[in-house]
Every structure is written in C-alpha cells, then in structure tokens.
Coordinates of C-alpha atoms and ligand atoms in Angstrom, one line a residue:
X5 CA -69.0 95.7 112.6
X6 CA -68.3 94.3 109.0
X7 CA -67.3 97.7 107.9
X8 CA -65.0 98.1 110.6
X9 CA -63.3 94.7 110.0
X10 CA -62.8 95.7 106.4
X11 CA -61.5 99.0 107.3
X12 CA -58.9 97.1 109.7
X13 CA -58.0 94.9 107.1
X14 CA -57.5 97.4 104.7
X15 CA -55.2 99.7 107.0
X16 CA -53.4 96.2 107.4
X17 CA -53.0 95.8 103.8
X18 CA -51.8 99.3 103.2
X19 CA -49.3 99.3 106.2
X20 CA -47.8 96.0 106.5
X21 CA -44.5 96.5 104.8
X22 CA -43.6 93.0 103.0
X23 CA -41.4 94.7 100.3
X24 CA -37.7 94.8 100.8
X25 CA -37.5 98.0 99.0
X26 CA -34.6 96.6 96.8
X27 CA -34.0 98.3 93.3
X28 CA -35.7 96.0 90.6
X29 CA -34.1 92.4 89.6
X30 CA -32.0 92.3 93.0
X31 CA -34.0 89.6 94.7
X32 CA -31.7 88.4 97.6
X33 CA -30.3 89.7 100.8
X34 CA -27.1 88.6 102.5
X35 CA -26.5 88.6 106.4
X36 CA -23.0 89.9 106.9
X37 CA -22.9 88.7 110.7
X38 CA -20.7 90.5 112.6
X39 CA -18.8 92.3 110.0
X40 CA -17.5 96.0 110.5
X41 CA -19.3 98.9 108.7
X42 CA -16.4 99.9 107.0
X43 CA -15.9 96.4 105.5
X44 CA -19.7 96.2 104.6
X45 CA -19.4 99.8 103.0
X46 CA -16.3 98.3 100.9
X47 CA -18.3 95.0 100.0
X48 CA -21.3 97.0 98.7
X49 CA -19.0 98.5 96.2
X50 CA -16.7 95.9 95.1
X51 CA -18.9 92.9 95.6
X52 CA -22.5 93.1 96.2
X53 CA -23.6 95.5 93.7
X54 CA -21.9 94.1 90.7
X55 CA -23.3 90.7 91.6
X56 CA -26.8 91.9 92.0
X57 CA -27.4 91.6 95.8
X58 CA -30.3 93.4 96.9
X59 CA -29.4 94.3 100.4
X60 CA -27.5 93.4 103.7
X61 CA -28.8 92.4 107.4
X62 CA -26.3 93.9 109.5
X63 CA -25.5 92.9 113.2
X64 CA -27.4 95.1 115.9
X65 CA -25.9 98.4 115.6
X66 CA -26.8 99.8 118.8
X67 CA -24.6 99.9 122.1
X68 CA -24.5 96.5 123.9
X69 CA -23.1 94.8 127.1
X70 CA -19.5 94.0 127.2
X71 CA -19.3 90.3 128.4
X72 CA -15.9 89.1 129.2
X73 CA -16.8 85.6 130.5
X74 CA -17.0 84.2 128.1
X75 CA -14.6 86.4 126.1
X76 CA -16.6 88.6 123.8
X77 CA -19.3 86.2 122.8
X78 CA -21.1 87.3 119.7
X79 CA -24.5 87.1 121.7
X80 CA -23.3 90.0 123.8
X81 CA -25.0 92.2 120.8
X82 CA -28.4 90.8 121.8
X83 CA -28.2 92.4 125.2
X84 CA -28.8 96.3 124.4
X85 CA -27.5 99.0 126.7
X86 CA -28.6 102.1 124.9
X87 CA -29.5 103.0 121.6
X88 CA -26.3 104.7 120.6
X89 CA -25.0 103.7 117.3
X90 CA -21.7 102.3 119.0
X91 CA -20.6 98.7 118.8
X92 CA -17.7 96.5 117.6
X93 CA -18.9 96.9 114.2
X94 CA -18.3 100.7 114.3
X95 CA -19.4 104.2 115.6
X96 CA -22.1 106.1 114.0
X97 CA -19.9 108.0 111.6
X98 CA -18.9 104.7 110.1
X99 CA -22.5 103.3 110.2
X100 CA -23.8 106.5 108.2
X101 CA -20.8 106.1 106.0
X102 CA -21.9 102.6 105.0
X103 CA -25.5 103.0 104.7
X104 CA -24.8 106.0 102.3
X105 CA -21.9 104.0 100.2
X106 CA -24.4 101.0 100.0
X107 CA -27.5 103.0 99.2
X108 CA -25.5 104.7 96.5
X109 CA -24.6 101.5 94.6
X110 CA -28.4 100.3 95.2
X111 CA -27.7 97.9 98.0
X112 CA -30.0 98.4 101.1
X113 CA -29.3 98.0 104.7
X114 CA -31.7 96.2 107.1
X115 CA -31.0 96.5 110.8
X116 CA -31.5 93.6 113.3
X117 CA -33.5 95.3 115.9
X118 CA -33.3 94.2 119.5
X119 CA -36.1 96.0 121.1
X120 CA -37.8 93.3 123.3
X121 CA -35.3 93.5 125.8
X122 CA -32.5 95.2 127.4
X123 CA -29.3 93.3 129.1
X124 CA -29.6 90.3 131.3
X125 CA -30.9 90.7 134.7
X126 CA -27.6 89.4 136.0
X127 CA -25.6 91.9 133.9
X128 CA -24.5 93.7 137.0
X129 CA -23.9 97.5 136.9
X130 CA -21.1 99.8 135.8
X131 CA -19.8 101.1 132.6
X132 CA -18.8 97.8 130.8
X133 CA -20.8 98.6 127.3
X134 CA -19.7 99.1 124.2
X135 CA -19.7 102.8 124.3
X136 CA -19.1 103.4 128.1
X137 CA -22.7 104.3 129.0
X138 CA -23.5 103.6 132.7
X139 CA -26.2 100.9 133.5
X140 CA -27.4 98.9 136.7
X141 CA -29.4 95.8 135.4
X142 CA -30.2 94.8 139.0
X143 CA -32.3 98.5 139.3
X144 CA -33.5 98.2 135.8
X145 CA -31.6 101.4 135.2
X146 CA -30.3 102.4 131.7
X147 CA -29.9 106.2 131.9
X148 CA -28.5 106.5 128.4
X149 CA -32.1 105.6 127.0
X150 CA -33.4 106.5 129.6
X151 CA -35.3 103.3 131.1
X152 CA -36.1 102.7 134.6
X153 CA -37.8 100.0 136.8
X154 CA -41.0 101.1 135.4
X155 CA -40.3 100.2 131.9
X156 CA -39.9 96.5 132.3
X157 CA -42.4 93.6 132.5
X158 CA -41.3 92.2 136.0
X159 CA -44.6 92.9 137.5
X160 CA -46.7 91.4 134.6
X161 CA -45.0 88.0 134.2
X162 CA -46.6 85.3 136.4
X163 CA -44.0 82.5 136.6
X164 CA -42.1 82.1 139.8
X165 CA -38.8 82.4 138.3
X166 CA -39.8 85.6 136.3
X167 CA -38.7 83.5 133.4
X168 CA -40.3 82.1 130.3
X169 CA -40.9 78.5 131.6
X170 CA -42.9 77.1 129.0
X171 CA -43.8 77.9 125.3
X172 CA -47.3 76.5 125.6
X173 CA -48.4 79.7 127.7
X174 CA -48.7 82.6 125.2
X175 CA -48.6 85.0 128.2
X176 CA -45.5 83.5 129.6
X177 CA -43.8 84.1 126.3
X178 CA -44.8 87.6 125.7
X179 CA -44.3 88.9 129.2
X180 CA -41.5 87.2 131.0
X181 CA -37.7 87.1 130.3
X182 CA -36.2 85.3 127.6
X183 CA -33.0 83.7 128.8
X184 CA -32.8 86.1 131.8
X185 CA -33.1 89.4 129.7
X186 CA -34.7 92.1 130.9
X187 CA -38.3 92.4 129.3
X188 CA -39.4 96.0 128.1
X189 CA -42.8 96.9 128.9
X190 CA -44.0 97.5 125.3
X191 CA -47.6 98.3 126.3
X192 CA -46.0 101.5 127.3
X193 CA -46.5 104.4 125.0
X194 CA -43.0 105.9 126.6
X195 CA -41.3 102.5 125.7
X196 CA -42.7 102.4 122.4
X197 CA -41.6 106.0 121.6
X198 CA -38.1 105.2 122.8
X199 CA -38.0 102.4 120.5
X200 CA -39.4 104.1 117.5
X201 CA -37.2 107.2 118.2
X202 CA -34.2 104.5 117.7
X203 CA -35.7 103.2 114.6
X204 CA -36.6 106.7 113.3
X205 CA -32.9 107.6 113.8
X206 CA -31.8 104.5 111.5
X207 CA -34.4 105.5 109.1
X208 CA -33.5 108.9 108.6
X209 CA -29.9 107.8 108.2
X210 CA -31.2 105.7 105.3
X211 CA -31.6 102.1 106.4
X212 CA -34.4 100.2 104.0
X213 CA -35.9 98.0 106.8
X214 CA -35.6 95.9 109.9
X215 CA -35.5 92.3 111.3
X216 CA -37.4 92.4 114.6
X217 CA -35.5 90.2 116.9
X218 CA -37.6 87.9 119.3
X219 CA -40.9 89.4 117.8
X220 CA -42.4 86.1 119.3
X221 CA -41.9 87.4 122.6
X222 CA -43.8 90.6 122.0
X223 CA -47.5 91.2 121.4
X224 CA -48.2 91.6 117.7
X225 CA -50.3 94.8 118.6
X226 CA -47.2 96.2 120.8
X227 CA -44.9 95.8 117.6
X228 CA -47.8 97.4 115.3
X229 CA -47.8 100.4 117.9
X230 CA -44.3 101.0 117.7
X231 CA -44.3 100.6 113.8
X232 CA -47.0 103.1 113.4
X233 CA -44.6 105.7 114.9
X234 CA -42.0 105.1 112.2
X235 CA -41.2 107.6 109.4
X236 CA -41.1 106.9 105.8
X237 CA -37.8 106.1 104.2
X238 CA -35.2 108.9 103.5
X239 CA -36.2 110.3 100.1
X240 CA -32.7 110.8 99.2
X241 CA -32.8 107.2 97.9
X242 CA -36.5 106.2 98.4
X243 CA -39.6 107.5 96.8
X244 CA -41.9 109.6 98.9
X245 CA -44.1 107.6 101.0
X246 CA -42.1 104.5 101.1
X247 CA -42.5 102.5 104.6
X248 CA -39.6 100.5 106.1
X249 CA -39.5 96.8 105.2
X250 CA -40.2 94.8 108.3
X251 CA -39.5 91.0 108.9
X252 CA -40.2 89.3 112.4
X253 CA -38.3 86.7 113.9
X254 CA -41.0 84.3 114.8
X255 CA -39.8 80.7 115.3
X256 CA -42.9 78.6 114.6
X257 CA -41.8 75.0 114.2
X258 CA -45.7 74.2 114.8
X259 CA -46.6 72.6 117.8
X260 CA -46.7 75.9 120.2
X261 CA -49.7 78.0 120.4
X262 CA -47.9 81.2 118.9
X263 CA -48.5 81.1 115.2
X264 CA -46.3 83.3 112.7
X265 CA -49.6 84.3 111.1
X266 CA -50.4 86.4 113.9
X267 CA -47.7 88.8 113.0
X268 CA -48.5 89.1 109.2
X269 CA -50.0 92.7 110.0
X270 CA -47.0 93.9 110.6
X271 CA -44.8 92.7 107.9
X272 CA -43.1 89.4 106.9
X273 CA -42.0 86.3 109.3
X274 CA -39.0 84.2 109.3
X275 CA -40.3 80.7 107.9
X276 CA -37.9 78.6 110.4
X277 CA -39.7 75.4 108.9
X278 CA -37.9 76.1 105.7
X279 CA -34.6 75.4 106.5
X280 CA -35.0 72.7 109.2
X281 CA -37.1 70.7 106.3
X282 CA -34.8 71.3 103.3
X283 CA -31.8 70.1 105.6
X284 CA -33.7 67.0 106.7
X285 CA -34.5 66.4 103.0
X286 CA -30.9 66.9 101.5
X287 CA -29.7 64.7 104.3
X288 CA -32.2 62.1 103.6
X289 CA -33.3 61.9 107.3
X290 CA -36.8 60.5 108.1
X291 CA -37.5 58.9 104.8
X292 CA -37.5 62.2 103.1
X293 CA -36.3 62.4 99.3
X294 CA -35.8 65.5 97.0
X295 CA -38.8 64.0 94.9
X296 CA -41.0 65.2 97.6
X297 CA -40.0 68.7 96.9
X298 CA -42.4 69.2 94.0
X299 CA -44.8 71.1 96.1
X300 CA -42.3 73.0 98.2
X301 CA -43.6 75.9 99.8
X302 CA -47.3 76.4 101.0
X303 CA -47.5 72.8 100.2
X304 CA -45.3 72.0 103.0
X305 CA -47.4 74.0 105.6
X306 CA -45.1 76.9 105.2
X307 CA -46.8 80.7 105.6
X308 CA -47.8 82.4 102.2
X309 CA -44.7 83.1 100.1
X310 CA -45.1 86.7 100.2
X311 CA -45.2 86.5 103.8
X312 CA -42.0 84.5 104.1
X313 CA -38.3 85.4 104.8
X314 CA -36.4 82.2 104.2
X315 CA -33.1 80.7 104.7
X316 CA -30.9 77.6 104.9
X317 CA -29.4 78.7 108.2
X318 CA -29.2 81.6 110.4
X319 CA -26.6 82.9 113.0
X320 CA -28.3 81.1 115.7
X321 CA -29.2 77.7 114.3
X322 CA -25.8 77.3 112.6
X323 CA -24.3 76.9 116.0
X324 CA -27.2 75.3 117.6
X325 CA -29.0 78.0 119.1
X326 CA -32.5 78.9 118.5
X327 CA -34.4 76.4 116.6
X328 CA -34.1 73.9 113.7
X329 CA -31.9 71.3 115.4
X330 CA -29.3 69.1 113.9
X331 CA -31.0 69.0 110.3
X332 CA -29.7 72.5 109.6
X333 CA -26.8 72.5 107.0
X334 CA -24.3 75.1 107.1
X335 CA -21.1 76.1 105.6
X336 CA -19.4 73.2 107.5
X337 CA -21.4 70.6 105.2
X338 CA -20.4 72.5 102.3
X339 CA -21.5 70.0 99.5
X340 CA -24.8 69.8 100.9
X341 CA -24.9 73.2 101.9
X342 CA -24.4 74.7 98.4
X343 CA -27.3 72.3 97.0
X344 CA -29.6 73.6 99.6
X345 CA -28.8 77.2 99.0
X346 CA -28.9 76.5 95.2
X347 CA -32.4 74.9 95.5
X348 CA -33.7 78.0 97.7
X349 CA -32.5 80.6 95.2
X350 CA -33.8 78.7 92.2
X351 CA -37.0 78.2 94.0
X352 CA -39.8 81.0 93.4
X353 CA -41.0 80.6 97.2
X354 CA -40.3 83.5 99.8
X355 CA -37.7 86.3 100.0
X356 CA -34.4 84.7 100.2
X357 CA -31.7 85.5 102.7
X358 CA -28.1 84.2 102.3
X359 CA -25.9 83.5 105.2
X360 CA -22.4 84.9 105.7
X361 CA -20.4 83.5 108.6
X362 CA -17.1 83.4 110.2
X363 CA -15.4 80.2 111.2
X364 CA -15.0 79.5 115.1
X365 CA -13.3 76.3 116.8
X366 CA -16.3 73.9 116.6
X367 CA -16.0 71.6 119.6
X368 CA -18.5 69.0 120.3
X369 CA -18.7 67.5 123.6
X370 CA -21.8 65.2 124.3
X371 CA -23.2 66.7 121.0
X372 CA -23.2 70.1 122.1
X373 CA -20.6 72.6 120.6
X374 CA -18.8 73.9 123.8
X375 CA -17.7 76.9 121.5
X376 CA -21.2 78.0 120.1
X377 CA -20.5 81.5 122.0
X378 CA -17.3 82.3 120.2
X379 CA -17.4 86.0 118.7
X380 CA -16.1 87.2 115.5
X381 CA -12.5 86.9 114.4
X382 CA -10.8 89.7 116.7
X383 CA -7.5 91.1 117.6
X384 CA -6.1 90.7 121.4
X385 CA -7.9 93.9 122.2
X386 CA -11.1 92.6 121.2
X387 CA -11.6 94.6 118.0
X388 CA -13.2 92.9 115.4
X389 CA -10.7 91.9 112.4
X390 CA -11.1 93.2 108.9
X391 CA -12.5 91.3 106.0
X392 CA -9.6 90.6 104.1
X393 CA -10.1 89.3 100.3
X394 CA -7.7 86.8 99.0
X395 CA -6.4 86.9 95.4
X396 CA -8.8 84.2 94.5
X397 CA -11.8 86.4 95.7
X398 CA -12.5 84.2 98.9
X399 CA -12.2 85.9 102.4
X400 CA -9.0 85.7 104.9
X401 CA -9.0 86.1 108.5
X402 CA -11.6 83.2 109.2
X403 CA -14.5 85.0 107.3
X404 CA -16.3 82.3 105.6
X405 CA -17.9 84.6 103.0
X406 CA -20.4 82.0 101.7
X407 CA -22.0 84.8 99.6
X408 CA -18.7 84.9 97.5
X409 CA -18.8 81.1 96.9
X410 CA -18.9 80.6 93.2
X411 CA -22.1 78.3 93.2
X412 CA -24.0 80.8 95.7
X413 CA -23.3 84.0 94.4
X414 CA -24.2 82.5 90.7
X415 CA -27.5 81.3 91.9
X416 CA -28.2 84.9 93.6
X417 CA -27.7 86.1 89.8
X418 CA -30.1 83.2 88.6
X419 CA -32.7 84.4 90.9
X420 CA -32.4 87.8 89.7
X421 CA -32.7 86.6 86.0
X422 CA -35.7 84.3 86.4
X423 CA -37.4 86.8 88.9
X424 CA -41.3 86.9 87.9
X425 CA -41.2 83.5 86.1
X426 CA -43.3 80.6 87.1
X427 CA -42.1 77.4 88.6
X428 CA -42.2 75.1 85.5
X429 CA -41.1 71.6 84.0
X430 CA -40.6 69.7 87.3
X431 CA -38.9 66.2 86.9
X432 CA -38.0 63.9 89.2
X433 CA -37.0 60.1 89.1
X434 CA -39.1 59.2 92.2
X435 CA -35.9 59.4 94.6
X436 CA -33.4 62.4 94.7
X437 CA -32.7 63.3 91.2
X438 CA -35.1 66.3 90.7
X439 CA -35.2 69.1 88.2
X440 CA -37.3 72.3 87.5
X441 CA -37.3 75.3 85.6
X442 CA -38.4 79.0 85.9
X443 CA -40.4 79.7 82.8
X444 CA -38.2 80.0 79.6
X445 CA -35.3 81.8 81.7
X446 CA -33.9 79.1 84.0
X447 CA -33.3 75.4 84.5
X448 CA -31.7 73.4 87.5
X449 CA -31.4 69.7 88.2
X450 CA -29.9 68.0 90.9
X451 CA -28.6 64.2 91.7
X452 CA -28.5 63.6 95.4
X453 CA -28.8 60.0 94.8
X454 CA -25.9 57.8 95.3
X455 CA -25.7 56.7 91.7
X456 CA -24.9 58.3 88.6
X457 CA -27.6 60.4 86.4
X458 CA -27.9 60.6 82.8
X459 CA -31.1 62.1 81.5
X460 CA -33.0 64.0 78.9
X461 CA -35.6 66.4 80.3
X462 CA -37.5 69.5 79.1
X463 CA -35.9 72.8 80.3
X464 CA -38.5 75.0 78.5
X465 CA -35.3 77.1 77.7
X466 CA -34.9 78.3 74.0
X467 CA -32.3 76.5 71.9
X468 CA -28.5 77.1 72.3
X469 CA -25.5 76.4 74.2
X470 CA -25.6 77.5 77.9
X471 CA -23.1 77.8 80.6
X472 CA -23.4 75.8 83.8
X473 CA -23.3 78.4 86.6
X474 CA -22.4 76.0 89.3
X475 CA -19.3 74.4 87.8
X476 CA -18.1 77.6 86.2
X477 CA -20.0 80.4 84.2
X478 CA -19.7 82.3 81.1
X479 CA -16.8 84.5 80.4
X480 CA -15.8 86.2 77.3
X481 CA -18.4 84.2 75.8
X482 CA -16.9 80.8 76.8
X483 CA -17.9 78.4 79.5
X484 CA -15.4 78.2 82.3
X485 CA -17.3 75.0 83.3
X486 CA -19.7 72.5 81.9
X487 CA -21.7 73.4 78.9
X488 CA -25.5 72.4 78.3
X489 CA -27.2 72.1 74.8
X490 CA -30.7 72.7 74.5
X491 CA -32.1 71.5 71.4
X492 CA -35.0 73.1 69.3
X493 CA -37.7 71.2 71.4
X494 CA -36.3 72.5 74.4
X495 CA -34.9 69.3 75.9
X496 CA -31.4 68.8 77.2
X497 CA -29.2 65.8 78.1
X498 CA -27.9 66.3 81.7
X499 CA -25.1 63.9 83.3
X500 CA -24.0 64.3 87.0
X501 CA -22.0 61.5 88.5
X502 CA -21.8 61.2 92.2
X503 CA -18.4 62.4 92.3
X504 CA -19.0 65.5 91.0
X505 CA -17.8 68.3 93.0
X506 CA -21.1 69.8 93.2
X507 CA -23.8 67.5 92.0
X508 CA -26.2 69.9 90.5
X509 CA -26.3 72.1 87.1
X510 CA -27.9 75.6 86.6
X511 CA -28.4 77.4 83.5
X512 CA -30.0 80.5 82.8
X513 CA -30.6 83.0 79.6
X514 CA -27.6 85.4 80.8
X515 CA -25.4 82.5 80.6
X516 CA -26.3 81.7 77.0
X517 CA -23.3 81.6 74.5
Ligands
LIG15 C1 -27.0 84.6 126.8 C2 -26.8 83.4 127.2 C3 -27.8 83.0 128.2 C4 -28.1 84.0 129.5 C5 -28.3 85.4 128.5 C6 -28.8 86.5 129.6 O1 -26.4 82.2 126.5 O2 -27.3 81.8 129.1 O3 -29.3 83.8 130.1 O4 -27.3 85.8 127.6 O5 -27.4 86.8 130.2 C7 -28.7 85.4 121.7 C8 -28.2 84.0 122.1 C9 -28.6 83.8 123.7 C10 -27.9 85.0 124.5 C11 -28.8 86.1 124.0 C12 -28.5 87.4 124.8 O6 -28.7 83.0 121.4 O7 -27.8 82.4 123.9 O8 -28.2 84.5 125.8 O9 -28.4 86.3 122.6 O10 -27.1 87.6 124.9 C13 -35.6 81.6 121.4 C14 -36.5 83.1 120.7 C15 -35.6 83.5 119.7 C16 -34.0 83.7 120.0 C17 -33.6 82.2 120.3 C18 -32.3 82.0 120.5 O11 -37.7 82.7 120.6 O12 -36.4 84.8 119.5 O13 -34.6 81.7 121.6 N1 -33.5 84.4 118.8 C19 -33.2 85.9 118.9 C20 -31.6 85.8 118.2 C21 -30.7 85.4 119.1 C22 -30.8 86.1 120.4 C23 -31.8 86.7 120.9 C24 -33.1 86.5 120.1 C25 -32.2 87.3 122.2 O14 -31.7 85.6 116.9 O15 -29.5 85.6 118.6 O16 -30.1 85.2 121.5 O17 -32.0 88.7 121.9 C26 -37.9 76.9 121.4 C27 -38.9 78.1 120.9 C28 -38.1 79.1 120.4 C29 -36.9 79.5 121.3 C30 -35.9 78.3 121.4 C31 -34.8 78.4 122.1 O18 -37.8 76.2 120.1 O19 -39.9 77.6 120.1 O20 -38.7 80.4 120.1 O21 -36.0 80.5 120.5 O22 -36.9 77.3 121.8 O23 -35.1 78.7 123.4 C32 -37.3 72.1 118.7 C33 -38.6 73.0 118.8 C34 -38.7 74.6 118.7 C35 -37.7 74.9 119.9 C36 -36.4 74.1 119.9 C37 -35.4 74.7 120.8 O24 -36.6 72.6 117.7 O25 -39.3 72.4 117.8 O26 -39.9 75.0 119.0 O27 -36.6 72.7 119.8 O28 -35.8 74.0 122.0

C-alpha cells in the first residue's frame, strides 16, 4: 500500500505541469482579453518580447454560440459549439500565425480551454455559431464535435432544476449545470478523447499550456484523465518531452468543501484569495493595513507559491462576475490598481498574470453594473476592433492595455531582474508605509497612508544612483523620473508625499546609472 502511494505521488510529481514553459528570465504572463489573433501576433513582436513578457493567455479560440440578446456579450465565448478554431478573434490560419510569431520571439501562448460544458441548455438550435456549425442545445446535439445526448451529465445530476443549487454539495458542483451550461460527461472516455483531441490540436500548433476553465466543476480525476492523453509540446520551440503548462480555475475563497489543493496533482490553481485580500488591504477595509503584508503568501492561507497562479483582477471579477467581490481593484481605480500590481510583481509569491482589458460603459444600478455583459470594442457588423497604438504607446479603440502602462510594464521587468532573489529587508511603519527588497537586485517602497513619508531604510542594494521605475525609468544613462541614492551601507532616503501621482518607488540593478 505504502509503495503504491509512493508510486502515485511520484507519478503526480513528474506529471503535474507547474512550469509555464517560458524562456528564462521572463516571469509574467498577460491576459489579452478578447484580442484578435493578428493583434496579439503584432503585440508579441513589437511590445511583449522587447519588454520581457513570458506569455499570453488568449480568449477561448474554439467556435462558440453567437448571442444577440444581449448583443454579442463577451461571455458567449464561454459557450462552446465545436472545437473548430473559429471565433471573433480570428480563424485557424490567423491563430497558427500568432502562435508561430509569438513563439519565434520567445513569447508563449496559453489557451483558455472551456471543456466542462457546451452552450446553455436554452441555446436553441440552428447555425448561430461563430463558424456556422449546426447545433441543437435542446437535443444535446453538437454534430461538429460530435457530441450527443449520451455525452452529458443530465442523468447524473440530482438536483430538481438540473442546476448547481448549492456549493456545499461537491456532487452538484461537479455533476450539475453551471449557469445553465450543458455539462459534459467527462467520466466517459469518448468525451475525454474529444477534449484531448482539441487540446492536442492546439499543442501541435505550438501552444505552451492551458487555463482550464471551470475546473472546480470537473472531478480532478476526470481532468487528469484527459491531461494524460496530451502530447508533449511542439519540438520546433520546446525541448523534447516538455509537458503543457496547466493552471486550473478553481475559485476557493474558503468556506466551501471544494479546495484548490484537490487539483495540485494536475497543475497549478488560480489563487482567488490573492486579489480579494490585496484589494481589501489597499482599500484599508476591515481594519487591514499594508504592514500586515509582511507575511504575504502562504502566511495568509494561500496555496503554496509553486502551485499558485496569481492576479489582481481577472476578466470575471473586474466586472462583478465570478468571485472576489467589491474589494477587487481594476483599471477603473487606476492609482490603487498600479500599487496592487506593483506589489504583486515585486513579491516572490506565485506565478503572476497581468490583466489587459477593454473599456466598457459601466453603469451601476442598485450596486450592480447592468453593462457587465458588454463585449469587446466592435464594429457595427459585430467584428472586433483592432488594437491601435497611439503615438504615446498607449492603446486606442477603447483597449485599456494595462500591460503598457509604464508602472506596470516596468514592474514586469523588475520581476525578471529580481527572479530567484529572496524576499528581504522588510520595513514598515506599523501602518500603510511598507518596503521590501529582493536580495541585492531590487527594492520597492509604498506610502498608502494619508500623511507624507520621509524615511531612511536598508535596501540591500549596492551603492549608487538608481532610477525609480515608477515615476520614470533609465534612458540614455539618465533617469526620466525620480532618482534614488543608495549609500555604501545600503541605506537610502525615500520621500513620498500623499499627492504623488503614484505613491510608490521601485529601483533595481538594471536601472542603476
Ligand atoms: C451566461 C449568462 C447566464 C446564463 C448562461 C447560459 O450570464 O445567465 O445562464 O450564460 O446561458 C461566463 C459568464 C457567465 C456566462 C457564462 C456562459 O461569467 O455569466 O453565463 O460565461 O456564457 C462560478 C464558477 C467559475 C466561473 C464563474 C463565473 O465556479 O468557474 O462562476 N468562471 C468561469 C469563467 C467565466 C465563465 C465560466 C466559467 C463558464 O471565468 O467567464 O462564465 O464557462 C461562488 C462560487 C464560485 C462561482 C461564483 C459565481 O463564489 O464559489 O465557484 O464561480 O459563486 O457563481 C463570495 C463567495 C464566493 C462566491 C461569490 C459569488 O465571494 O465567497 O465563493 O461570493 O457568489
């Protein structure tokens, strides 16, 4: 028995794919939510590679239902009709071109894999799908896969409505329908094979891994079963025997029986407590203060760092879907948001994902955004608008491009520079002024109190003049923003007034004069 357990554990350790397969010293990924494949290809070449981004999470590439009421919501892409590569982001040729061009400049592509379900049970029948494939949701008929009535969990779910009615019953959560979505019978080898066939098609094209959507709604063993059928990555860009990176969307804020840890055998999990708590701290809600961040990470009850995929906000909770609640910080709260992303990227915990959004006409009525459904910037024919680039390097056409904000981009670079260095030289004032370093490579300091800060603290860095990479950066051996002088004993003076555009300063050895 013990030997068997050991063998199983060893198999789990060898298999589970926790490594994002990025090129060395590229440590963060970015979610280019709803971008077109041709725009992502260009962004890899013109921006992501030169600025050290490791990879891109793309929106689901497979054919989905077309919803016209409301008019083309973003969430129609979470209702699959087939596994053809054919969406508003582009067709298969464009997808392949993107994967090739991004890989060629060392930027990886991760696919959002929606394999827990197909479209909603009330999706009707016809050819209102992004590639025109016929389907009949009422009969559970998806001939373009093909799936039929036998391939769904209708018989297995024991709630009266066929829906997930409560999250404290693990059987409902895995066997019933999530928001009316037809739940695939992943216990069947046929269904597992179809899912694996789709994922293998993407692997062969050259993708580096997958976000597993709604993983909480699948049994960990069923996920494992289709992952076991996956190919190794394409050897045009990856060394032989490389497994796809897997991160599973499991919302575990505590308080429900399903735990993120049940999924560690398959890969990493999304740590939703991270953004919810960081937002609470920066907003100073519930008596929280930044001084408490001293033991951020596992000390806050998060999953182990090497099992965590972390983010300040995601495409759901930035608009009130999913979980996390009102504490979540987004681009709409830009000043606090930049601090949160800066803190995340400086801190060693977890694999970091930066969000890149589009603007939508937010409209709160009784505390709820009635426009939470609005899809990407689009033309009158429903096609997605191109991401245009303004002369000042920001994006046009209502694409927010948080990843291009100077503070965020420079912190992505900071994380690469300090990669592998320990968390060090923590300092705090007992309130909301805190600082920490990463060995002798980088240092960051925040003032989220409502009084000015003027302190001398130990940075751990070699003596010299450093450019703050928040207010500016190093260009032509000069600082475009603030300068920081580190003396021979490693100490430096930092002043951050409450009216600073961004109340934090970050320095690292690659931005030393
Ligand atoms: C749309 C319509 C529906 C319609 C359906 C079918 O909105 O009205 O019934 O079509 O026609 C996205 C959208 C959905 C959309 C769907 C399909 O968000 O609105 O439905 O596409 O088009 C759960 C899941 C999680 C899921 C999240 C949204 O566990 O997997 O809901 N996220 C992913 C994607 C997401 C996508 C799908 C899954 C589906 O990222 O974009 O949906 O492919 C609790 C549970 C969570 C649960 C939430 C929300 O959270 O713990 O697991 O997430 O409830 O149901 C506190 C608690 C916290 C709790 C939270 C909210 O914070 O601590 O635990 O409150 O109650």
